[in-house]
Amino acid sequence: MAREKRSPEEQSIDPAAQQMLVRAEQIGVGTAFSRADDMSPCNIGSAGMCCKICGMGPCRLTKDGQTGVCGATLDTIQARNLIRSIAAGAAAHSDHGRDMAFTLKAVADGEAEGYVIRDVAKLRAIAERYQIRIEDRSPQDIARELAELYISQFGQQRGKVAPVARAPEKRRKLWEERGVIPRGIDREVVEALHRTHIGDDQNAEHILEHGIRTALADGWGGSMIATDVADILFGTPAPIVGQANLGVLKADMVNVVIHGHEPTLSEMIVAASQDPEIIAYAHAAGAAGVNLSGICCTANETLMRQGVPAAGNFLQQELAILTGAVEAMVVDVQCIMQALVPLAAKFHTQIITTSPKVQIKGALHIEFDEHRAMTIARHILRTAIDNFKNRGETLIPDIREDLIPGFSHEYISYMLGGTYRASFRPLNDAIMSGRIRGVAAIVGCNNPRSQHDLLHTYVTRELLKQDVLIVQTGCGAIASAKLGLMLGEAGLEQVGPGLQEVCETVGIPPVLHMGSCVDNTRILTVLTQMAEDGGLGDDIDQIPAVGLAPEWMSEKALAIGAYCVASGAYVIFGGSSPVSGMPDRVEDSDVVARYISAGWEKLYGGKLEFVPDPDEMIQRTLAHIDAKRAALGLPAYDPARFGRSGDARIRDLEELPLPERQAALYGMPNK
Ligand code: BF8
């Protein structure tokens, strides 16, 4: 059954997106927004109450006491569905990490055309963490040994995956006692599939315990490897000026949008776009040059390191094509909509697939090979330039915002303590004094089932007013960037008084862009360092911090949520819950939902909850932060103690009902 069709203003809060949604309507083409309106999700499947893992089903459990044909109970089915999603998410992140490790090996062996080791200091620092000897060795030698170690983590059968050694000591002991330390990355993903085959593991708690192990193989395994190697090869991010939103496309240039996740090819395209030969080729085609921009996590990767502007987040991939100004959209893996190809066919845009793992019928496939990366990148750019002459009418929204991305944990540490005393202690001190109430990581996807970017930015802005420092990754980060929340001084008047003082003193924006979705491991590293630097307990679960994915939609998000819980964090997802059950129709159908919240909290100190209402998300976040402060014996949060305490305007606005407050603060429609 279709739901009521929304207007562009109801579909997205982003005015650039709204312009393109109007254009889509005018020319009669569909987008993810209209498709979501046309197709309601299955209420049984979305509640985790459908089992389709064998040919006796699918079995839909909608009555009390009902089981599947094999006798599987509802909690078993929900646990199986959830762990299969976690395994798929872990597989996606980790396979990305594997390819990065292979690229590092090829670079070390001198076989990867165009790549160099850009961050030797990080290479040495990481190698030391694994007791790889660094004295009197060339970067290539060290890189070879590190690459071999990393490659071996995927197929390792016994023991512990190496990056786990970087977790706080207390956390490692807890994992050891519970037997959830991943033995090998691939092994845990495979075992998740085995356990959930018909007739295997049929105890929901036991299945979910392996869900934790599989998720840890992602966060403290494949994803961490992906981030490490990307930093070593392309540079550890540091603040840089960037821009975000569709207005970064240029009318007089060949626009090439790089979209997906792995930075290996996109970094090479960035390099090739500066090649004088390519620039001359673009001039000969009548263009002023080649203009690169990114979508999704490729955008985050290249924005953080090279300042390549972000054209948008997940829900803007189709909207970029709708401008009519994109000569080529170059995609690799993950979060790429099949709808791009039929949409591009209505314009001149060429969709170019590049991964040996991802082809889309109707797209041009130019396969990437790290051994010939520069040659391939040049070929792709020439193909895009050749397409410039086919461009028709364009409509590029004149909307873009500046931002300062690039807050790697190394940079934050340096920024807080300087070169010689790099440390997180000043951040801990600010939390201990109450200047900063706590920290929230607001991460993850867009989902057309909710208003594009609304939940991310609403939750972000409300928490900022409560003196909560925000770190962001993924599509959530791009949402805040587009709203101007990632600039040094900008927007500080809407930030709580204590946090404002800290931001002004240190010179940071109140919202820190920490990168792509694999870079959520940077947040793990920050939390570990905060625990180790003293004052906030000795483990991640004691830190007044919360993780939120307000607009989640991907399986990768579930894997991230689970590894953050296993690491001790309270994680709140917005939108719908894949394990909600229907307690009004089937009693006790939320057994798994309760287990991953209260049950996991007892075991790991972290919990996973699905909370659709943004005000409820904010309230639970603040309650958790305050409870953690109290448990540490820190003073209760008091906004009157610091800075321009009790900002009258904010207090007045807070008295207003939600729709009026949204309208006054953000110009949102007052419905
Ligand atoms: O890995 S936040 S929509 S782009 S899954 Fe995809 Fe979600 Fe965006 Fe990056 Ni992450």
Short mmCIF file of N, CA, C and O in Angstrom, two decimals, residues 507-617:
data_model
loop_
_atom_site.label_atom_id
_atom_site.label_comp_id
_atom_site.label_asym_id
_atom_site.label_seq_id
_atom_site.Cartn_x
_atom_site.Cartn_y
_atom_site.Cartn_z
N GLY A 507 39.64 26.60 19.30
CA GLY A 507 39.54 26.93 17.88
C GLY A 507 39.01 25.79 17.05
O GLY A 507 39.53 25.48 15.97
N ILE A 508 37.97 25.14 17.57
CA ILE A 508 37.37 24.03 16.81
C ILE A 508 35.89 24.31 16.59
O ILE A 508 35.26 25.04 17.36
N PRO A 509 35.33 23.73 15.53
CA PRO A 509 33.88 23.82 15.39
C PRO A 509 33.22 22.95 16.47
O PRO A 509 33.86 22.03 16.99
N PRO A 510 31.97 23.20 16.79
CA PRO A 510 31.29 22.38 17.81
C PRO A 510 30.90 21.01 17.28
O PRO A 510 30.49 20.14 18.04
N VAL A 511 31.01 20.86 15.96
CA VAL A 511 30.71 19.56 15.34
C VAL A 511 31.96 19.15 14.56
O VAL A 511 32.38 19.86 13.64
N LEU A 512 32.56 18.04 14.93
CA LEU A 512 33.81 17.63 14.31
C LEU A 512 33.57 16.52 13.29
O LEU A 512 33.00 15.47 13.61
N HIS A 513 34.00 16.79 12.06
CA HIS A 513 33.88 15.80 10.98
C HIS A 513 35.05 14.83 11.10
O HIS A 513 36.20 15.22 10.94
N MET A 514 34.73 13.56 11.36
CA MET A 514 35.81 12.58 11.56
C MET A 514 35.93 11.58 10.41
O MET A 514 36.71 10.64 10.51
N GLY A 515 35.14 11.77 9.35
CA GLY A 515 35.41 10.95 8.18
C GLY A 515 34.26 10.09 7.71
O GLY A 515 33.09 10.41 7.87
N SER A 516 34.64 8.95 7.11
CA SER A 516 33.69 8.05 6.47
C SER A 516 33.16 7.05 7.51
O SER A 516 33.49 7.14 8.69
N CYS A 517 32.38 6.09 7.03
CA CYS A 517 31.81 5.13 8.00
C CYS A 517 32.85 4.16 8.55
O CYS A 517 32.75 3.77 9.71
N VAL A 518 33.85 3.75 7.76
CA VAL A 518 34.90 2.91 8.37
C VAL A 518 35.66 3.72 9.42
O VAL A 518 36.23 3.17 10.35
N ASP A 519 35.61 5.04 9.28
CA ASP A 519 36.30 5.91 10.24
C ASP A 519 35.57 6.02 11.58
O ASP A 519 36.03 6.75 12.47
N ASN A 520 34.46 5.33 11.73
CA ASN A 520 33.90 5.25 13.08
C ASN A 520 34.92 4.62 14.03
O ASN A 520 34.83 4.77 15.24
N THR A 521 35.88 3.92 13.45
CA THR A 521 36.94 3.36 14.30
C THR A 521 37.82 4.48 14.87
O THR A 521 38.46 4.28 15.89
N ARG A 522 37.82 5.64 14.22
CA ARG A 522 38.54 6.77 14.84
C ARG A 522 37.86 7.13 16.16
O ARG A 522 38.50 7.57 17.11
N ILE A 523 36.53 7.00 16.17
CA ILE A 523 35.80 7.32 17.40
C ILE A 523 36.15 6.31 18.48
O ILE A 523 36.32 6.67 19.65
N LEU A 524 36.31 5.04 18.09
CA LEU A 524 36.74 4.03 19.08
C LEU A 524 38.10 4.42 19.65
O LEU A 524 38.36 4.28 20.85
N THR A 525 38.98 4.88 18.77
CA THR A 525 40.32 5.26 19.22
C THR A 525 40.27 6.46 20.15
O THR A 525 40.97 6.51 21.16
N VAL A 526 39.41 7.44 19.80
CA VAL A 526 39.26 8.61 20.67
C VAL A 526 38.76 8.17 22.04
O VAL A 526 39.30 8.58 23.08
N LEU A 527 37.72 7.33 22.06
CA LEU A 527 37.16 6.89 23.34
C LEU A 527 38.20 6.12 24.15
O LEU A 527 38.29 6.28 25.37
N THR A 528 38.98 5.31 23.46
CA THR A 528 40.03 4.55 24.16
C THR A 528 41.04 5.51 24.79
O THR A 528 41.42 5.38 25.95
N GLN A 529 41.43 6.50 23.99
CA GLN A 529 42.43 7.44 24.51
C GLN A 529 41.86 8.27 25.66
O GLN A 529 42.55 8.57 26.63
N MET A 530 40.57 8.61 25.55
CA MET A 530 39.94 9.35 26.66
C MET A 530 39.95 8.49 27.93
O MET A 530 40.21 9.00 29.03
N ALA A 531 39.69 7.20 27.77
CA ALA A 531 39.70 6.32 28.95
C ALA A 531 41.12 6.21 29.51
O ALA A 531 41.32 6.16 30.73
N GLU A 532 42.09 6.19 28.60
CA GLU A 532 43.48 5.99 29.05
C GLU A 532 44.11 7.27 29.61
O GLU A 532 45.04 7.20 30.41
N ASP A 533 43.60 8.43 29.18
CA ASP A 533 44.23 9.68 29.62
C ASP A 533 43.77 10.14 31.00
O ASP A 533 44.27 11.14 31.52
N GLY A 534 42.82 9.45 31.57
CA GLY A 534 42.51 9.68 32.99
C GLY A 534 41.39 10.65 33.26
O GLY A 534 41.13 11.59 32.49
N GLY A 535 40.71 10.41 34.37
CA GLY A 535 39.67 11.33 34.83
C GLY A 535 38.26 10.89 34.50
O GLY A 535 37.30 11.37 35.08
N LEU A 536 38.14 9.99 33.53
CA LEU A 536 36.80 9.56 33.12
C LEU A 536 36.68 8.04 33.22
O LEU A 536 36.09 7.38 32.36
N GLY A 537 37.24 7.49 34.29
CA GLY A 537 37.17 6.04 34.46
C GLY A 537 38.26 5.34 33.68
O GLY A 537 39.19 5.98 33.16
N ASP A 538 38.15 4.03 33.57
CA ASP A 538 39.21 3.30 32.88
C ASP A 538 38.66 2.41 31.75
O ASP A 538 39.33 1.50 31.30
N ASP A 539 37.44 2.71 31.34
CA ASP A 539 36.91 1.94 30.21
C ASP A 539 35.87 2.78 29.48
O ASP A 539 35.31 3.74 30.04
N ILE A 540 35.59 2.41 28.25
CA ILE A 540 34.71 3.22 27.39
C ILE A 540 33.31 3.36 27.98
O ILE A 540 32.68 4.41 27.86
N ASP A 541 32.82 2.30 28.65
CA ASP A 541 31.44 2.37 29.15
C ASP A 541 31.26 3.38 30.28
O ASP A 541 30.14 3.68 30.67
N GLN A 542 32.36 3.92 30.80
CA GLN A 542 32.22 4.91 31.87
C GLN A 542 32.17 6.35 31.35
O GLN A 542 31.85 7.28 32.08
N ILE A 543 32.51 6.54 30.09
CA ILE A 543 32.60 7.89 29.53
C ILE A 543 31.19 8.43 29.23
O ILE A 543 30.35 7.69 28.69
N PRO A 544 30.91 9.69 29.58
CA PRO A 544 29.59 10.25 29.26
C PRO A 544 29.46 10.50 27.75
O PRO A 544 29.67 11.61 27.27
N ALA A 545 29.18 9.43 27.04
CA ALA A 545 29.12 9.53 25.58
C ALA A 545 28.01 8.61 25.06
O ALA A 545 27.71 7.58 25.65
N VAL A 546 27.44 9.02 23.92
CA VAL A 546 26.36 8.25 23.29
C VAL A 546 26.60 8.25 21.79
O VAL A 546 27.11 9.22 21.23
N GLY A 547 26.23 7.15 21.11
CA GLY A 547 26.29 7.09 19.66
C GLY A 547 24.88 7.11 19.09
O GLY A 547 23.99 6.43 19.62
N LEU A 548 24.67 7.87 18.03
CA LEU A 548 23.32 7.94 17.44
C LEU A 548 23.39 7.77 15.92
O LEU A 548 24.29 8.31 15.28
N ALA A 549 22.45 7.02 15.38
CA ALA A 549 22.31 6.90 13.93
C ALA A 549 20.85 7.21 13.60
O ALA A 549 20.04 6.32 13.39
N PRO A 550 20.51 8.51 13.55
CA PRO A 550 19.10 8.88 13.50
C PRO A 550 18.38 8.46 12.22
O PRO A 550 17.18 8.25 12.24
N GLU A 551 19.11 8.38 11.09
CA GLU A 551 18.44 8.08 9.81
C GLU A 551 18.98 6.78 9.21
O GLU A 551 19.07 6.65 8.00
N TRP A 552 19.33 5.82 10.03
CA TRP A 552 20.03 4.62 9.54
C TRP A 552 19.19 3.88 8.49
O TRP A 552 17.97 3.93 8.51
N MET A 553 19.86 3.17 7.61
CA MET A 553 19.16 2.26 6.70
C MET A 553 20.02 1.06 6.31
O MET A 553 19.51 0.05 5.91
N SER A 554 21.36 1.12 6.43
CA SER A 554 22.17 0.04 5.86
C SER A 554 22.54 -1.02 6.89
O SER A 554 22.53 -0.76 8.10
N GLU A 555 22.89 -2.19 6.40
CA GLU A 555 23.35 -3.26 7.28
C GLU A 555 24.66 -2.88 7.95
O GLU A 555 24.96 -3.29 9.07
N LYS A 556 25.45 -2.07 7.24
CA LYS A 556 26.72 -1.61 7.84
C LYS A 556 26.44 -0.81 9.12
O LYS A 556 27.20 -0.90 10.09
N ALA A 557 25.35 -0.06 9.11
CA ALA A 557 25.02 0.72 10.31
C ALA A 557 24.76 -0.21 11.49
O ALA A 557 25.17 0.08 12.63
N LEU A 558 24.09 -1.34 11.21
CA LEU A 558 23.81 -2.28 12.31
C LEU A 558 25.11 -2.89 12.84
O LEU A 558 25.26 -3.11 14.05
N ALA A 559 26.05 -3.18 11.94
CA ALA A 559 27.34 -3.72 12.38
C ALA A 559 28.07 -2.69 13.25
O ALA A 559 28.63 -3.02 14.31
N ILE A 560 28.04 -1.43 12.82
CA ILE A 560 28.70 -0.37 13.59
C ILE A 560 28.04 -0.25 14.96
O ILE A 560 28.71 -0.18 16.00
N GLY A 561 26.70 -0.23 14.97
CA GLY A 561 25.98 -0.11 16.23
C GLY A 561 26.38 -1.22 17.19
O GLY A 561 26.66 -0.98 18.37
N ALA A 562 26.46 -2.44 16.65
CA ALA A 562 26.77 -3.59 17.53
C ALA A 562 28.20 -3.52 18.04
O ALA A 562 28.47 -3.85 19.21
N TYR A 563 29.16 -3.10 17.21
CA TYR A 563 30.53 -3.06 17.75
C TYR A 563 30.71 -1.91 18.74
O TYR A 563 31.53 -2.01 19.67
N CYS A 564 29.94 -0.84 18.56
CA CYS A 564 30.01 0.23 19.56
C CYS A 564 29.42 -0.23 20.89
O CYS A 564 29.96 0.07 21.95
N VAL A 565 28.32 -0.98 20.83
CA VAL A 565 27.74 -1.54 22.07
C VAL A 565 28.76 -2.45 22.75
O VAL A 565 29.01 -2.36 23.96
N ALA A 566 29.36 -3.35 21.96
CA ALA A 566 30.34 -4.27 22.53
C ALA A 566 31.53 -3.52 23.13
O ALA A 566 32.18 -3.99 24.06
N SER A 567 31.77 -2.32 22.61
CA SER A 567 32.88 -1.50 23.13
C SER A 567 32.44 -0.69 24.35
O SER A 567 33.25 0.02 24.94
N GLY A 568 31.15 -0.76 24.70
CA GLY A 568 30.68 -0.11 25.92
C GLY A 568 29.79 1.10 25.72
O GLY A 568 29.45 1.78 26.69
N ALA A 569 29.39 1.37 24.48
CA ALA A 569 28.63 2.61 24.23
C ALA A 569 27.12 2.36 24.22
O ALA A 569 26.65 1.29 23.85
N TYR A 570 26.40 3.40 24.62
CA TYR A 570 24.94 3.40 24.44
C TYR A 570 24.71 3.89 23.02
O TYR A 570 25.17 4.97 22.64
N VAL A 571 23.97 3.11 22.22
CA VAL A 571 23.75 3.45 20.82
C VAL A 571 22.25 3.56 20.57
O VAL A 571 21.49 2.65 20.88
N ILE A 572 21.86 4.69 19.99
CA ILE A 572 20.44 4.91 19.68
C ILE A 572 20.28 5.04 18.17
O ILE A 572 20.93 5.86 17.53
N PHE A 573 19.42 4.20 17.61
CA PHE A 573 19.08 4.30 16.19
C PHE A 573 17.71 4.95 16.06
O PHE A 573 16.82 4.68 16.86
N GLY A 574 17.54 5.79 15.05
CA GLY A 574 16.20 6.33 14.77
C GLY A 574 15.47 5.39 13.82
O GLY A 574 15.88 4.25 13.62
N GLY A 575 14.40 5.86 13.23
CA GLY A 575 13.68 5.08 12.23
C GLY A 575 13.06 3.83 12.81
O GLY A 575 12.72 3.78 13.99
N SER A 576 12.95 2.81 11.96
CA SER A 576 12.26 1.61 12.43
C SER A 576 13.25 0.61 13.00
O SER A 576 14.44 0.63 12.67
N SER A 577 12.73 -0.27 13.86
CA SER A 577 13.58 -1.27 14.49
C SER A 577 13.42 -2.60 13.77
O SER A 577 12.29 -3.08 13.61
N PRO A 578 14.53 -3.24 13.37
CA PRO A 578 14.41 -4.54 12.69
C PRO A 578 14.06 -5.67 13.66
O PRO A 578 13.91 -6.81 13.24
N VAL A 579 13.98 -5.35 14.94
CA VAL A 579 13.63 -6.39 15.93
C VAL A 579 12.48 -5.91 16.83
O VAL A 579 12.33 -6.37 17.95
N SER A 580 11.68 -5.00 16.29
CA SER A 580 10.65 -4.40 17.17
C SER A 580 9.59 -5.42 17.57
O SER A 580 9.02 -5.36 18.64
N GLY A 581 9.30 -6.38 16.67
CA GLY A 581 8.14 -7.23 16.92
C GLY A 581 6.88 -6.37 16.88
O GLY A 581 6.91 -5.19 16.52
N MET A 582 5.76 -6.99 17.24
CA MET A 582 4.50 -6.24 17.33
C MET A 582 3.85 -6.62 18.65
O MET A 582 2.92 -7.45 18.69
N PRO A 583 4.34 -6.03 19.75
CA PRO A 583 3.85 -6.46 21.06
C PRO A 583 2.34 -6.29 21.22
O PRO A 583 1.73 -6.98 22.03
N ASP A 584 1.74 -5.40 20.42
CA ASP A 584 0.28 -5.26 20.53
C ASP A 584 -0.44 -6.45 19.90
O ASP A 584 -1.58 -6.73 20.22
N ARG A 585 0.24 -7.15 18.99
CA ARG A 585 -0.41 -8.31 18.34
C ARG A 585 0.15 -9.62 18.82
O ARG A 585 -0.54 -10.63 18.86
N VAL A 586 1.45 -9.64 19.11
CA VAL A 586 2.09 -10.89 19.54
C VAL A 586 2.84 -10.60 20.83
O VAL A 586 3.86 -9.91 20.84
N GLU A 587 2.31 -11.14 21.90
CA GLU A 587 2.91 -10.89 23.21
C GLU A 587 4.37 -11.33 23.19
O GLU A 587 4.71 -12.32 22.54
N ASP A 588 5.22 -10.65 23.91
CA ASP A 588 6.63 -11.04 24.00
C ASP A 588 7.35 -11.06 22.66
O ASP A 588 8.34 -11.77 22.50
N SER A 589 6.85 -10.31 21.67
CA SER A 589 7.56 -10.33 20.39
C SER A 589 8.75 -9.37 20.41
O SER A 589 9.43 -9.20 19.41
N ASP A 590 8.97 -8.71 21.55
CA ASP A 590 10.12 -7.81 21.64
C ASP A 590 11.21 -8.36 22.57
O ASP A 590 11.98 -7.59 23.16
N VAL A 591 11.27 -9.69 22.68
CA VAL A 591 12.28 -10.31 23.55
C VAL A 591 13.69 -9.90 23.11
O VAL A 591 14.54 -9.52 23.92
N VAL A 592 13.94 -9.95 21.80
CA VAL A 592 15.28 -9.62 21.30
C VAL A 592 15.57 -8.13 21.50
O VAL A 592 16.67 -7.74 21.90
N ALA A 593 14.54 -7.30 21.25
CA ALA A 593 14.74 -5.85 21.45
C ALA A 593 15.15 -5.57 22.89
O ALA A 593 16.03 -4.74 23.15
N ARG A 594 14.53 -6.28 23.83
CA ARG A 594 14.88 -6.06 25.24
C ARG A 594 16.28 -6.62 25.54
O ARG A 594 17.03 -6.06 26.30
N TYR A 595 16.59 -7.74 24.89
CA TYR A 595 17.89 -8.35 25.17
C TYR A 595 19.05 -7.48 24.68
O TYR A 595 20.05 -7.31 25.40
N ILE A 596 18.92 -6.88 23.49
CA ILE A 596 20.04 -6.08 22.98
C ILE A 596 20.13 -4.74 23.71
O ILE A 596 21.11 -4.02 23.57
N SER A 597 19.13 -4.43 24.50
CA SER A 597 19.21 -3.22 25.33
C SER A 597 19.66 -3.62 26.74
O SER A 597 20.85 -3.61 27.05
N ALA A 598 18.72 -4.04 27.58
CA ALA A 598 19.07 -4.35 28.98
C ALA A 598 20.04 -5.53 29.08
O ALA A 598 20.97 -5.53 29.92
N GLY A 599 19.83 -6.54 28.23
CA GLY A 599 20.69 -7.73 28.30
C GLY A 599 22.14 -7.42 27.96
O GLY A 599 23.07 -7.77 28.70
N TRP A 600 22.33 -6.73 26.85
CA TRP A 600 23.70 -6.38 26.45
C TRP A 600 24.31 -5.39 27.44
O TRP A 600 25.51 -5.42 27.69
N GLU A 601 23.48 -4.52 28.00
CA GLU A 601 24.03 -3.54 28.94
C GLU A 601 24.64 -4.25 30.16
O GLU A 601 25.71 -3.88 30.64
N LYS A 602 23.96 -5.29 30.61
CA LYS A 602 24.48 -6.04 31.75
C LYS A 602 25.83 -6.67 31.41
O LYS A 602 26.74 -6.72 32.22
N LEU A 603 25.95 -7.14 30.18
CA LEU A 603 27.17 -7.86 29.79
C LEU A 603 28.30 -6.92 29.37
O LEU A 603 29.46 -7.17 29.66
N TYR A 604 27.95 -5.85 28.63
CA TYR A 604 29.01 -5.03 28.00
C TYR A 604 29.00 -3.56 28.44
O TYR A 604 29.86 -2.79 28.04
N GLY A 605 27.99 -3.18 29.21
CA GLY A 605 27.91 -1.76 29.62
C GLY A 605 27.36 -0.86 28.53
O GLY A 605 27.13 0.32 28.76
N GLY A 606 27.16 -1.42 27.34
CA GLY A 606 26.56 -0.64 26.25
C GLY A 606 25.24 -1.28 25.86
O GLY A 606 24.98 -2.44 26.19
N LYS A 607 24.39 -0.53 25.17
CA LYS A 607 23.10 -1.10 24.76
C LYS A 607 22.66 -0.49 23.44
O LYS A 607 23.09 0.62 23.08
N LEU A 608 21.81 -1.23 22.73
CA LEU A 608 21.33 -0.79 21.42
C LEU A 608 19.81 -0.62 21.50
O LEU A 608 19.10 -1.55 21.85
N GLU A 609 19.36 0.60 21.17
CA GLU A 609 17.91 0.86 21.22
C GLU A 609 17.47 1.58 19.95
O GLU A 609 18.24 2.34 19.35
N PHE A 610 16.24 1.33 19.56
CA PHE A 610 15.66 1.98 18.39
C PHE A 610 14.59 2.94 18.88
O PHE A 610 13.62 2.53 19.53
N VAL A 611 14.79 4.22 18.60
CA VAL A 611 13.93 5.27 19.16
C VAL A 611 13.51 6.20 18.01
O VAL A 611 14.30 7.02 17.56
N PRO A 612 12.30 6.06 17.50
CA PRO A 612 11.94 6.87 16.33
C PRO A 612 11.77 8.37 16.62
O PRO A 612 12.02 9.19 15.74
N ASP A 613 11.37 8.73 17.82
CA ASP A 613 11.06 10.13 18.11
C ASP A 613 12.34 10.92 18.46
O ASP A 613 13.03 10.58 19.41
N PRO A 614 12.67 11.98 17.70
CA PRO A 614 13.93 12.69 17.95
C PRO A 614 14.02 13.31 19.34
O PRO A 614 15.10 13.36 19.93
N ASP A 615 12.90 13.79 19.87
CA ASP A 615 12.97 14.38 21.21
C ASP A 615 13.25 13.33 22.27
O ASP A 615 13.96 13.58 23.24
N GLU A 616 12.73 12.14 22.03
CA GLU A 616 13.00 11.02 22.94
C GLU A 616 14.49 10.62 22.85
O GLU A 616 15.14 10.33 23.83
N MET A 617 15.02 10.67 21.61
CA MET A 617 16.46 10.38 21.42
C MET A 617 17.30 11.34 22.25
O MET A 617 18.27 10.95 22.92
#
